[in-house]
Amino acid sequence: SSSALSPINSGGRAEEMKTQEEKSTQPMSDLHNIDPELIQRMAYDALVWTSIHGLVVGDKSVPRSGKVPGVGLVHAPIALLPMSFPENHWKQACEVSPIFNELIDRVSLDGEFLQESLSRTKMVDAFTSRLMDIHSQMLENGKREEIRLGLHRSDYMLDEQTKLLLQIEINTISASFPGLGSLVSELHRSLLNQYKEQLGLDSRRIPRNAAVNGFAEALAKAWEEYSNPRAVVMFVVQTEERNMYDQHWLSTEFPFSCFPQLCNTYDVTTIRKTLAEIDEQGVLQPDGTLLVGDQAIGVIYFRAGYAPTDYPSESEWRARLLMEQSSAIKCPSISYHLAGTKKIQQELAKPNVLERFLENKDDIAKIRKCFAGLWSLDDSDIVKDAIERPEFYVMKPQREGGGNNIYGDDVRKSLLRLQEEGAEENAAYILMQRIFPTIAPTYLMRDGICHKDHAMSELGIYGAYLRNKENVIMNEQCGYLMRTKVSSSNEGGVAAGFAVLDSVYLN
Ligand code: ADP
Ligand code: MG
Ligand code: MG
C-alpha cells in the first residue's frame, strides 16, 4: 500500500495512518502465534547473520575450538527475537549504573570494610581467603591504585508481582558478552527491519547497544592514562576459552572505530596471556613496571581469575600477586574484585551501610530501591523461614560464573546440614530473596535449532568507570545484555549452557 507515503490531510488518510502506526507497535506478546514457516525462514536468516557477523563461540564438540581461533565455530546461543521489557524499568537500570560504578570505587578504597565484612567468610572459603591475602598484603605495603578502571555489569530481574526491578548481582571481574551482546541487538534490529511487514514491530524500540565501544573506549583511555606509549594492554585469559570471540571483538574494536584520535598517534597493542604464562614470563621492575616477555604492561584486563579452577597451582596465584604489585592499571584490582562479591552485596544492603560510601540522598535511595532481600546466615529468623519455605530463597556461595547457587529443596537440606554441623561454614554463603520474573514464550536458538519454550529474562547493564588521582574521567552506562533462559532452569549462565543471548524490545 502507498498510504505511508501519502500526506495525511484527509480524515480517512489519518485513520489509515493510525492503523499502520498501531500495527508497527504490536506488542511482542502476540508473537507466540507466528506462522511456523515464517519462524523457520527467520531462523535461517539469523543463522546466516550470526555466521557472517562473528556472533559466534567455540563449538564444544570440536576439541581445539577453545584454543585455536577460526576452528570449530558455532553461532552463539541466541533468542530469535528480542524480549519485551518496560521502558521505565529500562531507564531505571540505566540511571543507576554510574551510581553503582561510584559505589564500587568508594567501597574498594575502604580496605578495612572489605577485610572486616569478609573476615568470617575467609575462614571457611579457601578461594576468597587467597584473594583476601593478596588484598591484605597490598594494604600492609601501602599500595595505592591512583588510576582505577572498572568494567562492570549489573544484572537485574523484574519481579513480576511487585513490579520491582531488583539487582541480582554486580559483576566487577570478567563481565562477559559486551562484544556478542552488542551484536545480538544488531541482529534483532536487522530481522525486525527485514520482516517488518510480517511482524509489524518497530526496530527502533531495540535500544542501541554500544557495550563493546564503551568498554573499548574505557580500556583505551586507561591505557592513555598510563602514559607509556610502548606499553600494551594485556588480556588475562583462560587456557581454553570458547567465548574467545567476545573478547576478540573488544580488542579489534579499540584502536580504530571508537577512539580514532588514538590510532593516529599511537599504536595500542593487545596481548593475551594465561595466568601461568604471566608467572613464567612476568617480572617486576624496580619502578613497578610489569614486564611480560619484553613488553611493558599498561592495562590488565581480566577475563580469567574469577574462579578457583583458574588457579590450579601456586603459579597462577603468584601471577595474580605479581600483577597486583605492579603499577599497571588492573581491571579489576583486587579491591574491585572483592567489592563485587556476594558477601559485600549483602553487607551493603544492611541499614546505614550505603551512607558510609555515598553522600547524595537521592543516589542512595535509587540504589536501595534495587536491593532485593539479602541476609547472612546469622539471621536465625530468616534461616528458619528459608527452611520452611525454601522456594522463596536462593542460597549463594562466593563464586562467579554461574552454576554455583542452591535452590528449592536443596536450600532446606543445606541449611539443616549447616545447623547440625553447627559449623563456621555458614559464613561461606548468603541468602537472597528469590525473584520471580514474568514467564513468556520465546524462540531460543542453539546448535542451529530453533525451539519455542517458556522463558524468563535477566537484564544486564554495562558500566564503565575510569578515574585518576584528581578526576573521574569516565563514568557511564554503556550498553546492555539481555539473557533469556527456559523458565524451568534455575541458573542463567550463557556459557554454562542455561541461557541464550537476547536483546531488549522496549514497551
Ligand atoms: P553468578 O555470579 O554465578 O552469575 P548470580 O548471583 O548471578 O551468580 O546467580 C546466577 C543465576 O542465578 C542468575 O543469573 C539468575 O538466573 C539466578 N539467580 C540468582 N539470584 C537469584 C534470585 N535472587 N532470584 C532468582 N534467580 C536468581
Ligand atoms: Mg557474577
Ligand atoms: Mg550472574
Coordinates of C-alpha atoms and ligand atoms in Angstrom, one line a residue:
S1 CA 0.0 0.0 0.0
S2 CA 1.1 3.5 -0.7
S3 CA -0.6 5.1 2.2
A4 CA 2.6 5.6 4.2
L5 CA 3.9 7.9 1.5
S6 CA 0.7 10.0 1.2
P7 CA 0.2 13.2 3.0
I8 CA -2.2 13.0 5.9
N9 CA -4.7 15.7 5.0
S10 CA -8.0 13.9 5.0
G11 CA -9.6 12.2 7.9
G12 CA -9.7 8.9 6.1
R13 CA -6.0 9.0 5.4
A14 CA -5.2 9.9 9.0
E15 CA -7.2 6.8 10.1
E16 CA -5.3 4.7 7.7
M17 CA -2.0 6.0 9.1
K18 CA -3.1 5.3 12.6
T19 CA -3.8 1.7 11.8
Q20 CA -0.3 1.5 10.2
E21 CA 1.2 3.1 13.3
E22 CA -0.6 0.7 15.6
K23 CA 0.4 -2.2 13.5
S24 CA 4.0 -1.1 13.8
T25 CA 3.9 -1.1 17.6
Q26 CA 2.4 -4.5 18.1
P27 CA 3.4 -5.9 21.5
M28 CA 5.9 -8.7 21.5
S29 CA 3.5 -10.9 23.4
D30 CA 1.4 -11.5 20.3
L31 CA 4.3 -13.2 18.7
H32 CA 3.9 -16.7 20.1
N33 CA 1.4 -17.4 17.3
I34 CA 3.7 -16.6 14.4
D35 CA 3.4 -18.9 11.4
P36 CA 6.0 -21.7 11.9
E37 CA 7.1 -21.4 8.3
L38 CA 8.0 -17.7 9.0
I39 CA 9.9 -18.7 12.1
Q40 CA 11.9 -21.2 10.1
R41 CA 12.8 -18.5 7.5
M42 CA 13.8 -16.0 10.2
A43 CA 15.8 -18.6 12.0
Y44 CA 17.6 -19.4 8.8
D45 CA 18.4 -15.8 8.2
A46 CA 19.5 -15.3 11.8
L47 CA 21.9 -18.3 11.4
V48 CA 23.4 -16.7 8.3
W49 CA 23.7 -13.4 10.0
T50 CA 25.5 -14.8 13.1
S51 CA 28.0 -16.6 10.8
I52 CA 28.9 -13.6 8.7
H53 CA 29.0 -11.1 11.5
G54 CA 31.0 -13.0 14.1
L55 CA 28.2 -13.7 16.6
V56 CA 30.0 -17.0 17.3
V57 CA 31.5 -19.1 20.1
G58 CA 33.8 -22.2 20.0
D59 CA 31.9 -25.4 19.5
K60 CA 32.1 -27.8 22.5
S61 CA 32.2 -30.8 20.2
V62 CA 35.4 -29.6 18.5
P63 CA 38.3 -30.2 20.8
R64 CA 40.6 -27.3 19.6
S65 CA 37.7 -24.8 19.4
G66 CA 38.7 -23.2 22.7
K67 CA 42.4 -22.8 21.8
V68 CA 42.7 -22.0 18.1
P69 CA 40.7 -19.1 16.7
G70 CA 38.9 -20.0 13.4
V71 CA 38.5 -23.6 14.3
G72 CA 35.1 -25.1 15.2
L73 CA 32.9 -22.0 15.3
V74 CA 29.2 -22.2 16.0
H75 CA 26.7 -19.5 16.4
A76 CA 26.3 -18.2 20.0
P77 CA 23.1 -19.3 21.7
I78 CA 20.6 -16.6 20.9
A79 CA 16.9 -15.7 21.1
L80 CA 15.4 -15.3 17.7
L81 CA 13.5 -12.2 18.6
P82 CA 14.1 -9.5 21.3
M83 CA 12.5 -9.7 24.7
S84 CA 9.8 -7.3 25.6
F85 CA 10.8 -5.0 28.6
P86 CA 9.1 -2.0 30.1
E87 CA 10.8 1.3 29.2
N88 CA 10.5 2.8 32.7
H89 CA 12.4 -0.1 34.3
W90 CA 14.9 0.0 31.5
K91 CA 15.6 3.7 32.2
Q92 CA 15.8 3.0 35.9
A93 CA 18.5 0.3 35.3
C94 CA 20.5 2.7 33.1
E95 CA 20.2 5.6 35.5
V96 CA 21.7 3.7 38.5
S97 CA 24.6 2.4 36.5
P98 CA 27.0 5.3 37.2
I99 CA 25.9 5.3 40.9
F100 CA 26.8 1.7 41.2
N101 CA 30.2 2.4 39.5
E102 CA 30.9 5.1 42.0
L103 CA 29.8 2.9 44.9
I104 CA 32.2 0.1 43.9
D105 CA 35.0 2.6 43.7
R106 CA 34.3 4.0 47.1
V107 CA 34.0 0.5 48.6
S108 CA 37.2 -0.5 47.0
L109 CA 39.0 2.3 48.9
D110 CA 37.8 1.1 52.3
G111 CA 40.2 -1.8 52.9
E112 CA 39.0 -2.2 56.5
F113 CA 35.4 -2.6 55.4
L114 CA 36.3 -5.3 52.9
Q115 CA 38.5 -7.2 55.3
E116 CA 36.0 -6.9 58.2
S117 CA 33.0 -7.8 56.1
L118 CA 34.7 -10.9 54.7
S119 CA 36.6 -11.9 57.8
R120 CA 34.3 -14.9 58.7
T121 CA 34.0 -15.9 55.0
K122 CA 37.8 -16.0 54.9
M123 CA 37.9 -18.7 57.5
V124 CA 35.7 -21.2 55.5
D125 CA 36.3 -20.3 51.9
A126 CA 39.8 -21.0 50.7
F127 CA 39.4 -19.2 47.4
T128 CA 38.1 -15.9 48.9
S129 CA 40.8 -16.3 51.5
R130 CA 43.6 -16.3 48.9
L131 CA 42.1 -13.2 47.3
M132 CA 42.0 -11.5 50.7
D133 CA 45.6 -12.4 51.4
I134 CA 46.7 -10.5 48.4
H135 CA 44.4 -7.7 49.4
S136 CA 45.9 -7.6 53.0
Q137 CA 49.4 -7.7 51.6
M138 CA 48.6 -4.6 49.4
L139 CA 47.2 -2.8 52.5
E140 CA 50.3 -3.6 54.5
N141 CA 52.5 -2.4 51.8
G142 CA 50.5 0.8 51.5
K143 CA 49.9 0.1 47.8
R144 CA 47.8 2.7 46.1
E145 CA 45.8 2.4 42.9
E146 CA 45.7 6.0 41.7
I147 CA 44.2 5.1 38.3
R148 CA 41.2 2.9 38.6
L149 CA 39.3 1.2 35.9
G150 CA 36.0 -0.7 36.3
L151 CA 34.2 -2.6 33.6
H152 CA 31.1 -3.8 35.3
R153 CA 27.8 -5.5 34.5
S154 CA 25.0 -5.1 37.0
D155 CA 22.3 -7.7 36.5
Y156 CA 18.6 -7.3 37.3
M157 CA 15.4 -9.2 37.2
L158 CA 12.0 -7.6 37.1
D159 CA 9.9 -9.2 39.8
E160 CA 6.5 -9.9 38.3
Q161 CA 4.3 -9.5 41.4
T162 CA 5.8 -6.4 42.9
K163 CA 6.9 -4.8 39.5
L164 CA 10.2 -4.0 41.2
L165 CA 13.5 -4.0 39.3
L166 CA 15.8 -6.0 41.6
Q167 CA 19.5 -6.4 41.3
I168 CA 20.7 -10.0 41.1
E169 CA 24.4 -9.0 41.4
I170 CA 27.1 -6.7 40.1
N171 CA 30.0 -8.3 38.3
T172 CA 33.3 -6.5 38.8
I173 CA 35.5 -9.1 37.2
S174 CA 35.3 -10.6 33.7
A175 CA 31.8 -9.3 33.0
S176 CA 31.2 -11.1 29.8
F177 CA 29.4 -10.6 26.5
P178 CA 30.0 -6.9 25.8
G179 CA 31.0 -8.0 22.3
L180 CA 28.5 -10.6 21.4
G181 CA 25.7 -8.8 23.3
S182 CA 26.2 -5.7 21.0
L183 CA 25.9 -8.0 18.0
V184 CA 22.6 -9.6 19.2
S185 CA 21.0 -6.2 19.3
E186 CA 22.2 -5.6 15.7
L187 CA 20.9 -9.0 14.6
H188 CA 17.4 -8.3 16.1
R189 CA 17.2 -4.9 14.6
S190 CA 18.1 -6.3 11.2
L191 CA 15.5 -9.1 11.5
L192 CA 12.8 -6.7 12.6
N193 CA 13.5 -4.5 9.6
Q194 CA 13.7 -7.4 7.2
Y195 CA 10.4 -8.8 8.4
K196 CA 8.7 -5.5 9.2
E197 CA 5.6 -6.4 7.1
Q198 CA 5.0 -9.8 8.7
L199 CA 6.0 -8.9 12.3
G200 CA 4.8 -5.4 12.5
L201 CA 7.5 -4.5 15.0
D202 CA 9.5 -1.3 15.2
S203 CA 13.3 -1.9 15.2
R204 CA 13.8 1.5 16.8
R205 CA 12.4 0.1 20.0
I206 CA 15.6 -2.0 20.4
P207 CA 18.0 0.4 22.1
R208 CA 21.4 0.9 20.5
N209 CA 23.9 -1.3 22.2
A210 CA 27.4 0.2 22.4
A211 CA 28.7 -2.1 25.1
V212 CA 31.7 -3.1 23.0
N213 CA 32.6 0.5 22.1
G214 CA 32.2 1.7 25.7
F215 CA 34.4 -1.0 27.1
A216 CA 37.0 -0.5 24.4
E217 CA 37.0 3.2 24.9
A218 CA 37.5 2.8 28.7
L219 CA 40.4 0.4 28.1
A220 CA 41.9 2.8 25.5
K221 CA 41.5 5.8 27.8
A222 CA 43.0 3.9 30.7
W223 CA 46.0 3.0 28.5
E224 CA 46.4 6.6 27.7
E225 CA 46.3 7.5 31.4
Y226 CA 49.2 5.1 32.0
S227 CA 51.2 7.3 29.7
N228 CA 53.7 4.9 28.3
P229 CA 53.3 4.8 24.5
R230 CA 55.2 1.5 24.3
A231 CA 53.0 -0.3 26.9
V232 CA 50.4 -2.8 25.8
V233 CA 47.0 -3.9 27.1
M234 CA 47.1 -7.4 28.4
F235 CA 44.0 -9.7 28.4
V236 CA 44.3 -12.3 31.1
V237 CA 42.6 -15.4 29.6
Q238 CA 41.9 -19.0 30.4
T239 CA 43.9 -21.7 28.8
E240 CA 40.8 -22.8 27.0
E241 CA 38.1 -20.2 26.1
R242 CA 35.2 -21.0 23.9
N243 CA 33.9 -17.5 24.4
M244 CA 37.1 -16.0 22.9
Y245 CA 35.3 -14.1 20.1
D246 CA 33.5 -11.9 22.6
Q247 CA 37.0 -10.9 23.8
H248 CA 38.4 -10.5 20.3
W249 CA 35.6 -8.2 19.4
L250 CA 36.8 -5.9 22.2
S251 CA 40.5 -5.9 21.2
T252 CA 39.8 -5.4 17.5
E253 CA 37.4 -2.7 18.3
F254 CA 39.6 -0.5 20.3
P255 CA 42.3 1.2 18.3
F256 CA 40.1 2.3 15.5
S257 CA 36.3 2.6 15.5
C258 CA 35.7 4.0 18.9
F259 CA 38.9 6.0 19.6
P260 CA 40.1 7.4 16.3
Q261 CA 42.4 10.0 17.8
L262 CA 44.4 7.3 19.4
C263 CA 45.2 5.1 16.4
N264 CA 46.8 8.0 14.6
T265 CA 49.1 9.0 17.4
Y266 CA 49.8 5.6 19.0
D267 CA 49.6 2.0 18.2
V268 CA 47.8 0.3 21.0
T269 CA 48.6 -3.4 21.1
T270 CA 46.7 -6.0 23.0
I271 CA 48.3 -9.3 24.0
R272 CA 46.6 -12.4 25.5
K273 CA 48.2 -14.3 28.3
T274 CA 47.2 -17.0 30.7
L275 CA 48.0 -16.7 34.4
A276 CA 50.6 -19.5 34.1
E277 CA 52.3 -17.6 31.2
I278 CA 52.3 -14.4 33.3
D279 CA 54.0 -16.3 36.1
E280 CA 56.5 -17.7 33.7
Q281 CA 57.3 -14.6 31.7
G282 CA 56.5 -11.7 34.1
V283 CA 59.0 -9.6 36.0
L284 CA 58.5 -6.5 38.1
Q285 CA 61.0 -3.7 37.5
P286 CA 62.1 -1.6 40.4
D287 CA 59.8 1.2 39.4
G288 CA 56.8 -1.1 39.5
T289 CA 56.5 -1.6 35.7
L290 CA 55.3 -5.1 34.9
L291 CA 57.1 -6.7 32.0
V292 CA 55.7 -9.8 30.4
G293 CA 58.2 -11.2 27.9
D294 CA 59.8 -7.9 27.0
Q295 CA 56.6 -5.9 26.9
A296 CA 55.6 -3.3 29.4
I297 CA 52.0 -3.8 30.6
G298 CA 49.9 -0.6 30.8
V299 CA 46.4 -2.1 31.4
I300 CA 45.5 -5.6 32.6
Y301 CA 42.0 -6.8 31.6
F302 CA 40.9 -9.9 33.4
R303 CA 38.8 -12.4 31.5
A304 CA 40.1 -15.2 33.9
G305 CA 41.0 -15.4 37.5
Y306 CA 37.4 -15.2 38.9
A307 CA 37.0 -19.0 39.7
P308 CA 39.1 -21.4 41.8
T309 CA 39.6 -23.6 38.7
D310 CA 41.5 -20.7 37.2
Y311 CA 44.2 -21.3 39.8
P312 CA 45.1 -24.9 39.5
S313 CA 48.6 -24.4 41.1
E314 CA 50.7 -21.8 43.0
S315 CA 51.9 -20.5 39.7
E316 CA 48.6 -18.8 39.0
W317 CA 48.4 -17.2 42.4
R318 CA 52.0 -15.9 42.0
A319 CA 50.9 -14.3 38.7
R320 CA 47.9 -12.7 40.4
L321 CA 50.1 -11.3 43.2
L322 CA 52.7 -10.1 40.7
M323 CA 50.1 -8.1 38.7
E324 CA 48.7 -6.6 41.9
Q325 CA 52.1 -5.4 43.0
S326 CA 52.7 -3.7 39.7
S327 CA 51.9 -0.2 38.5
A328 CA 49.7 -1.5 35.7
I329 CA 46.1 -0.5 35.7
K330 CA 44.2 -3.5 36.8
C331 CA 40.7 -4.2 35.7
P332 CA 39.8 -5.2 38.3
S333 CA 42.2 -4.5 41.1
I334 CA 41.9 -7.0 44.0
S335 CA 39.8 -4.4 45.9
Y336 CA 37.3 -4.1 43.0
H337 CA 37.2 -7.8 42.7
L338 CA 36.4 -8.2 46.4
A339 CA 33.9 -5.3 46.3
G340 CA 31.9 -7.4 43.8
T341 CA 31.5 -10.4 46.0
K342 CA 28.0 -11.6 47.1
K343 CA 29.0 -11.1 50.7
I344 CA 29.8 -7.4 50.1
Q345 CA 26.5 -7.1 48.2
Q346 CA 24.7 -8.4 51.3
E347 CA 26.7 -6.1 53.6
L348 CA 25.8 -3.1 51.5
A349 CA 22.1 -3.9 51.8
K350 CA 22.2 -3.6 55.6
P351 CA 20.7 -0.4 57.1
N352 CA 23.1 2.7 57.0
V353 CA 25.9 1.0 55.1
L354 CA 25.3 2.8 51.8
E355 CA 25.5 6.0 53.8
R356 CA 29.1 5.2 54.6
F357 CA 30.1 5.4 51.0
L358 CA 27.7 7.8 49.2
E359 CA 26.6 11.3 50.2
N360 CA 23.8 12.1 47.9
K361 CA 20.4 11.0 49.4
D362 CA 18.7 10.6 46.1
D363 CA 21.5 8.3 44.8
I364 CA 21.3 6.2 48.0
A365 CA 17.5 5.9 47.6
K366 CA 17.9 4.9 43.9
I367 CA 20.4 2.2 44.7
R368 CA 18.5 0.9 47.7
K369 CA 15.3 0.6 45.6
C370 CA 17.1 -2.1 43.5
F371 CA 18.2 -4.2 46.5
A372 CA 16.3 -7.5 47.0
G373 CA 16.2 -9.1 50.4
L374 CA 19.7 -10.1 51.3
W375 CA 20.7 -11.8 54.6
S376 CA 23.7 -13.5 56.2
L377 CA 23.1 -17.0 57.7
D378 CA 23.5 -15.5 61.1
D379 CA 20.0 -14.3 60.8
S380 CA 18.2 -17.1 62.6
D381 CA 14.6 -15.9 61.8
I382 CA 15.4 -15.8 58.1
V383 CA 17.2 -19.2 58.2
K384 CA 14.1 -20.7 59.9
D385 CA 11.8 -19.2 57.3
A386 CA 14.1 -20.4 54.5
I387 CA 14.0 -23.9 55.9
E388 CA 10.2 -23.8 55.9
R389 CA 9.7 -22.1 52.6
P390 CA 12.9 -22.7 50.6
E391 CA 11.3 -21.9 47.3
F392 CA 11.4 -18.2 48.2
Y393 CA 15.1 -18.1 48.7
V394 CA 18.4 -18.5 46.8
M395 CA 21.5 -19.6 48.7
K396 CA 24.7 -18.3 47.3
P397 CA 28.4 -19.0 47.9
Q398 CA 31.2 -16.5 47.0
R399 CA 31.5 -17.7 43.4
E400 CA 31.2 -16.4 39.9
G401 CA 30.4 -17.8 36.5
G402 CA 27.0 -19.4 37.1
G403 CA 26.0 -22.9 38.3
N404 CA 27.0 -22.3 42.0
N405 CA 23.8 -21.3 43.7
I406 CA 21.4 -23.5 45.7
Y407 CA 17.7 -23.5 45.1
G408 CA 14.5 -25.1 46.2
D409 CA 14.6 -28.2 48.5
D410 CA 18.4 -28.1 48.4
V411 CA 18.3 -24.8 50.3
R412 CA 16.4 -26.5 53.1
K413 CA 18.8 -29.5 53.1
S414 CA 21.9 -27.3 53.1
L415 CA 20.6 -25.1 55.9
L416 CA 19.7 -28.1 58.0
R417 CA 23.1 -29.7 57.4
L418 CA 24.8 -26.4 58.4
Q419 CA 22.8 -26.2 61.5
E420 CA 23.6 -29.8 62.5
E421 CA 27.3 -29.3 61.9
G422 CA 27.0 -26.0 63.9
A423 CA 29.9 -25.0 61.8
E424 CA 31.5 -21.8 60.8
E425 CA 30.8 -22.9 57.3
N426 CA 27.7 -20.7 57.5
A427 CA 29.8 -17.7 56.5
A428 CA 30.5 -19.1 53.1
Y429 CA 27.0 -18.3 52.0
I430 CA 24.4 -15.6 51.8
L431 CA 20.7 -15.9 51.5
M432 CA 18.8 -13.9 48.9
Q433 CA 15.1 -13.3 48.3
R434 CA 14.1 -15.3 45.2
I435 CA 12.9 -13.1 42.4
F436 CA 10.2 -14.4 40.0
P437 CA 10.2 -12.6 36.7
T438 CA 7.5 -12.8 34.1
I439 CA 7.4 -16.0 32.1
A440 CA 6.8 -15.6 28.4
P441 CA 7.0 -17.8 25.3
T442 CA 10.3 -17.3 23.4
Y443 CA 12.1 -18.8 20.4
L444 CA 15.5 -20.0 21.6
M445 CA 18.3 -21.0 19.2
R446 CA 21.1 -23.3 19.9
D447 CA 23.2 -25.5 17.6
G448 CA 21.3 -24.4 14.6
I449 CA 17.9 -25.4 16.0
C450 CA 15.2 -23.0 16.9
H451 CA 12.7 -24.1 19.6
K452 CA 9.9 -22.5 21.4
D453 CA 9.8 -22.5 25.2
H454 CA 8.6 -20.6 28.2
A455 CA 11.4 -18.3 29.3
M456 CA 12.4 -15.6 31.7
S457 CA 14.9 -12.8 31.3
E458 CA 17.7 -11.1 33.2
L459 CA 18.8 -7.6 32.1
G460 CA 22.5 -6.7 32.5
I461 CA 23.6 -3.1 32.2
Y462 CA 27.3 -2.5 31.4
G463 CA 29.0 0.3 33.2
A464 CA 32.5 1.8 32.6
Y465 CA 34.4 3.8 35.2
L466 CA 37.8 5.3 35.0
R467 CA 39.5 7.8 37.2
N468 CA 42.9 9.1 38.1
K469 CA 44.1 10.8 41.3
E470 CA 42.3 14.0 40.6
N471 CA 39.3 13.3 38.3
V472 CA 36.7 10.9 37.2
I473 CA 37.5 10.5 33.5
M474 CA 34.6 8.2 32.6
N475 CA 31.6 7.1 34.5
E476 CA 29.0 5.8 32.1
Q477 CA 26.3 3.3 31.4
C478 CA 27.3 1.7 28.2
G479 CA 25.2 -0.9 26.6
Y480 CA 23.3 -3.9 27.9
L481 CA 22.8 -7.6 27.8
M482 CA 19.6 -9.4 28.0
R483 CA 19.9 -13.1 28.9
T484 CA 16.9 -15.4 28.5
K485 CA 16.6 -18.8 29.9
V486 CA 14.0 -21.5 29.9
S487 CA 11.8 -21.0 32.9
S488 CA 12.4 -24.5 34.3
S489 CA 16.1 -23.7 34.8
N490 CA 17.3 -22.1 38.0
E491 CA 20.6 -20.7 36.7
G492 CA 21.1 -18.2 33.9
G493 CA 24.6 -18.6 32.5
V494 CA 25.0 -18.5 28.8
A495 CA 28.5 -20.0 28.7
A496 CA 27.3 -22.6 31.3
G497 CA 24.6 -23.6 28.8
F498 CA 21.5 -22.4 30.6
A499 CA 20.6 -19.3 28.8
V500 CA 20.7 -17.5 25.4
L501 CA 21.8 -14.0 24.5
D502 CA 19.0 -11.7 23.8
S503 CA 18.2 -8.0 23.4
V504 CA 15.5 -5.6 24.6
Y505 CA 12.3 -4.5 22.9
L506 CA 11.0 -1.5 24.9
N507 CA 7.4 -1.2 25.5
Ligands
ADP1 P1 27.0 -15.7 39.2 O1 28.0 -14.7 39.7 O2 27.4 -17.1 39.3 O3 26.4 -15.3 37.9 P2 24.4 -14.9 40.2 O4 24.1 -14.3 41.5 O5 24.3 -14.0 39.0 O6 25.8 -15.6 40.3 O7 23.4 -16.1 40.0 C1 23.4 -16.9 38.9 C2 22.0 -17.0 38.3 O8 21.1 -17.5 39.2 C3 21.4 -15.7 37.8 O9 21.8 -15.4 36.5 C4 19.9 -15.9 37.9 O10 19.5 -16.6 36.8 C5 19.8 -16.9 39.1 N1 19.6 -16.1 40.3 C6 20.5 -15.5 41.1 N2 19.9 -14.9 42.2 C7 18.6 -15.0 42.0 C8 17.4 -14.6 42.7 N3 17.6 -13.8 43.9 N4 16.2 -14.9 42.3 C9 16.1 -15.6 41.2 N5 17.1 -16.1 40.4 C10 18.3 -15.8 40.8
MG2 MG 28.6 -12.9 38.8
MG3 MG 25.4 -13.6 37.4

